[in-house]
Backbone as CSV, one residue per row, in Angstrom:
resi,resn,N_x,N_y,N_z,CA_x,CA_y,CA_z,C_x,C_y,C_z
1,UNK,36.365,-21.646,58.489,35.986,-21.080,59.694,34.609,-20.460,59.650
2,UNK,34.114,-21.281,60.482,32.663,-21.363,60.677,31.880,-20.928,61.620
3,UNK,31.920,-19.681,62.310,31.276,-19.275,63.586,29.901,-18.287,63.828
4,UNK,29.800,-19.104,64.872,27.757,-18.776,64.437,27.606,-17.905,66.431
5,UNK,26.957,-17.019,66.028,26.900,-15.385,67.638,25.790,-14.823,67.745
6,UNK,25.314,-15.730,69.255,23.773,-15.018,69.063,24.169,-13.892,69.473
7,UNK,24.024,-12.442,68.798,24.131,-11.340,69.373,22.844,-11.028,70.205
8,UNK,22.090,-10.871,69.745,21.153,-10.125,70.448,20.099,-11.211,70.679
9,UNK,19.549,-11.918,72.339,18.760,-13.276,72.454,18.045,-12.495,74.051
10,UNK,16.589,-11.918,73.893,16.505,-11.139,74.611,14.970,-10.801,74.896
11,UNK,13.920,-10.106,75.355,12.416,-9.491,74.744,12.944,-7.912,75.519
12,UNK,12.507,-7.291,75.050,12.591,-5.418,75.234,11.225,-5.292,74.480
13,UNK,10.489,-3.815,75.208,10.116,-3.611,74.864,10.475,-2.458,73.930
14,UNK,9.581,-1.797,72.856,9.917,-0.964,72.324,10.491,-0.066,72.792
15,UNK,10.865,0.694,73.116,11.607,1.530,72.935,13.370,1.402,73.527
16,UNK,13.036,0.247,74.232,14.153,-0.830,74.384,14.588,-1.479,73.165
17,UNK,13.846,-1.630,72.435,14.386,-2.551,71.098,14.997,-1.092,70.499
18,UNK,14.266,-0.037,70.334,14.565,0.700,69.434,16.155,1.237,69.492
19,UNK,16.225,1.276,70.977,17.663,1.691,71.478,18.631,0.420,70.912
20,UNK,18.231,-0.678,71.650,18.994,-1.775,70.704,19.503,-1.950,69.292
21,UNK,18.224,-1.760,68.531,18.535,-2.420,67.302,18.800,-0.864,66.651
22,UNK,18.566,0.363,66.869,18.817,1.450,66.631,20.140,2.137,66.777
23,UNK,21.401,1.465,67.868,22.641,1.525,67.642,23.258,1.023,67.273
24,UNK,22.637,-0.419,66.772,23.912,-1.343,65.866,23.104,-0.780,64.554
25,UNK,22.374,-0.466,64.305,22.362,-0.090,62.432,23.074,1.563,62.623
26,UNK,23.113,2.245,63.351,23.766,3.069,63.556,25.106,2.319,63.187
27,UNK,26.380,1.868,63.974,27.121,1.351,63.648,27.404,1.358,62.221
28,UNK,26.317,0.484,61.396,26.429,0.694,60.544,26.910,1.671,59.908
29,UNK,25.755,2.540,59.399,25.847,3.283,59.084,26.849,4.290,59.322
30,UNK,27.895,4.326,60.630,28.761,4.803,60.828,30.210,4.029,59.612
31,UNK,29.489,3.078,60.201,30.859,1.908,59.159,31.292,2.646,57.817
32,UNK,29.677,2.379,57.427,29.754,2.427,55.726,29.766,4.622,55.226
33,UNK,29.558,4.983,56.309,30.246,6.119,56.119,31.622,6.789,55.924
34,UNK,32.464,6.181,57.066,33.675,6.022,56.568,34.504,5.154,56.273
35,UNK,33.671,4.454,55.305,34.284,3.294,54.173,34.107,4.553,52.544
36,UNK,33.032,4.989,52.651,32.932,6.300,51.349,33.600,7.274,51.394
37,UNK,34.218,7.941,52.637,34.738,9.037,53.094,36.067,7.919,52.431
38,UNK,36.785,7.199,53.146,38.303,7.195,52.654,38.100,6.688,51.450
39,UNK,37.347,6.129,50.348,37.401,5.368,49.423,37.584,7.313,48.205
40,UNK,36.639,8.601,48.716,36.767,9.469,48.154,37.829,10.355,48.248
41,UNK,38.580,10.435,49.224,39.607,10.940,49.468,40.986,9.912,49.000
42,UNK,40.706,7.866,48.886,41.861,7.446,48.159,41.492,7.979,46.254
43,UNK,40.168,7.519,46.414,40.105,7.602,44.927,39.421,8.556,43.904
44,UNK,39.365,9.995,45.013,37.870,10.577,43.874,37.039,10.654,43.771
45,UNK,36.426,9.362,44.579,35.117,9.329,44.280,34.713,8.305,44.982
46,UNK,32.963,8.296,45.402,32.405,7.364,46.373,32.582,6.514,46.625
47,UNK,32.167,5.247,47.377,32.468,3.724,46.972,30.671,3.419,47.031
48,UNK,30.509,3.282,45.229,28.894,3.226,45.556,28.513,1.878,45.986
49,UNK,29.000,0.847,46.703,27.659,-0.242,47.421,28.036,0.560,48.320
50,UNK,28.930,1.018,49.596,29.293,1.404,50.660,27.420,2.779,50.429
51,UNK,27.321,3.741,49.089,26.364,4.340,49.395,25.480,3.797,49.854
52,UNK,25.351,3.138,48.252,24.037,2.166,47.841,23.596,1.463,49.698
53,UNK,24.565,1.117,50.266,24.309,0.192,51.774,23.423,1.541,52.459
54,UNK,24.303,2.531,53.021,24.150,3.818,53.789,22.427,4.453,53.185
55,UNK,21.924,4.096,51.826,20.569,4.110,51.987,20.104,3.944,52.402
56,UNK,20.153,1.796,52.137,19.135,0.916,52.838,19.795,1.577,54.182
57,UNK,19.996,1.419,54.676,19.968,0.844,55.791,19.488,2.233,57.193
58,UNK,19.726,3.444,56.121,18.744,4.942,56.706,17.378,4.800,56.129
59,UNK,16.865,3.594,54.909,15.588,3.490,54.856,15.235,2.398,56.356
60,UNK,15.868,1.819,56.584,15.520,0.271,57.581,15.537,1.158,58.940
61,UNK,16.756,1.854,59.126,16.385,2.923,60.473,15.151,3.713,60.334
62,UNK,14.688,4.511,60.064,13.213,5.009,59.285,12.151,4.257,59.460
63,UNK,12.073,3.262,59.260,11.251,2.457,58.951,10.638,2.214,60.407
64,UNK,12.240,1.083,60.964,11.899,0.515,62.569,11.381,1.605,63.284
65,UNK,12.071,2.522,63.302,11.925,4.383,64.109,10.133,4.202,64.038
66,UNK,9.287,4.128,63.056,7.872,4.162,62.075,7.224,3.047,63.505
67,UNK,7.906,1.975,62.629,6.762,0.429,63.677,6.947,0.969,64.977
68,UNK,8.017,1.025,65.328,8.200,0.732,66.587,7.349,1.442,67.927
69,UNK,7.607,2.843,67.046,6.670,4.251,67.840,5.479,3.984,67.691
70,UNK,4.954,2.748,66.943,3.436,3.077,66.717,2.968,1.380,67.631
71,UNK,3.486,0.683,68.410,2.595,-0.464,69.231,3.074,0.652,70.617
72,UNK,2.546,-0.184,71.731,1.986,-0.433,72.936,3.148,-0.278,73.632
73,UNK,3.417,1.407,74.775,4.961,0.788,75.219,5.074,-0.299,75.979
74,UNK,4.229,-0.831,76.046,3.980,-2.129,77.329,4.088,-3.576,76.279
75,UNK,3.953,-3.132,75.318,4.020,-4.293,74.506,5.752,-5.253,74.526
76,UNK,5.812,-5.997,74.636,7.021,-6.814,74.960,7.377,-7.694,73.680
77,UNK,8.166,-6.983,72.925,8.624,-7.920,71.535,10.468,-8.880,72.187
78,UNK,10.370,-9.760,70.965,11.281,-10.989,71.246,12.395,-10.352,70.012
79,UNK,13.319,-10.532,70.953,14.692,-9.801,69.132,15.565,-10.982,69.527
80,UNK,15.895,-12.052,68.335,17.253,-12.648,67.857,17.703,-12.067,66.554
81,UNK,18.852,-11.714,67.494,20.155,-11.356,66.726,21.195,-12.337,66.003
82,UNK,21.416,-12.919,65.689,22.628,-14.046,64.918,23.617,-14.044,63.727
83,UNK,24.580,-13.495,64.623,25.747,-13.870,63.403,25.955,-14.889,62.676
84,UNK,26.122,-15.458,61.427,26.571,-16.296,60.630,28.031,-15.806,60.004
85,UNK,29.117,-16.067,60.244,30.499,-16.100,59.748,31.488,-16.749,59.744
86,UNK,31.288,-16.939,57.554,32.220,-18.300,57.392,33.438,-17.534,56.219
87,UNK,33.742,-17.964,55.964,35.050,-17.785,54.535,34.551,-17.982,53.113
88,UNK,34.583,-17.023,52.686,34.333,-16.599,51.344,35.296,-17.248,50.440
89,UNK,36.607,-15.938,50.912,37.372,-16.452,49.822,38.803,-16.118,51.135
90,UNK,40.184,-16.828,50.372,41.067,-16.542,51.232,42.568,-16.553,50.334
91,UNK,43.406,-15.332,50.864,44.420,-15.115,49.744,44.914,-16.173,50.552
92,UNK,45.965,-16.321,49.287,47.356,-17.347,48.950,48.040,-16.472,49.611
93,UNK,49.350,-16.744,50.345,50.596,-16.671,51.286,51.474,-16.505,49.884
94,UNK,52.324,-15.359,49.256,53.066,-14.920,48.455,54.670,-15.234,48.885
């Protein structure tokens, strides 16, 4: 399976770009937060990969906010959010 999804393909002013991208990043933050909570409940330890990704995403969001807020509000930005999905491994039927 290989799937290509054009998730975002449009022009935005900085405030709109922040809303669109900020919401996407926030959803990923929420996902990894829940993942590490579930791991903590099941195994008694945090999910190290999820914790690392949380830190990365929070930094990305912080930097994005800083950069977009420095732009003139009338600036027009083009955002191309392309997602590629491919099978990495497949479980064998038992």
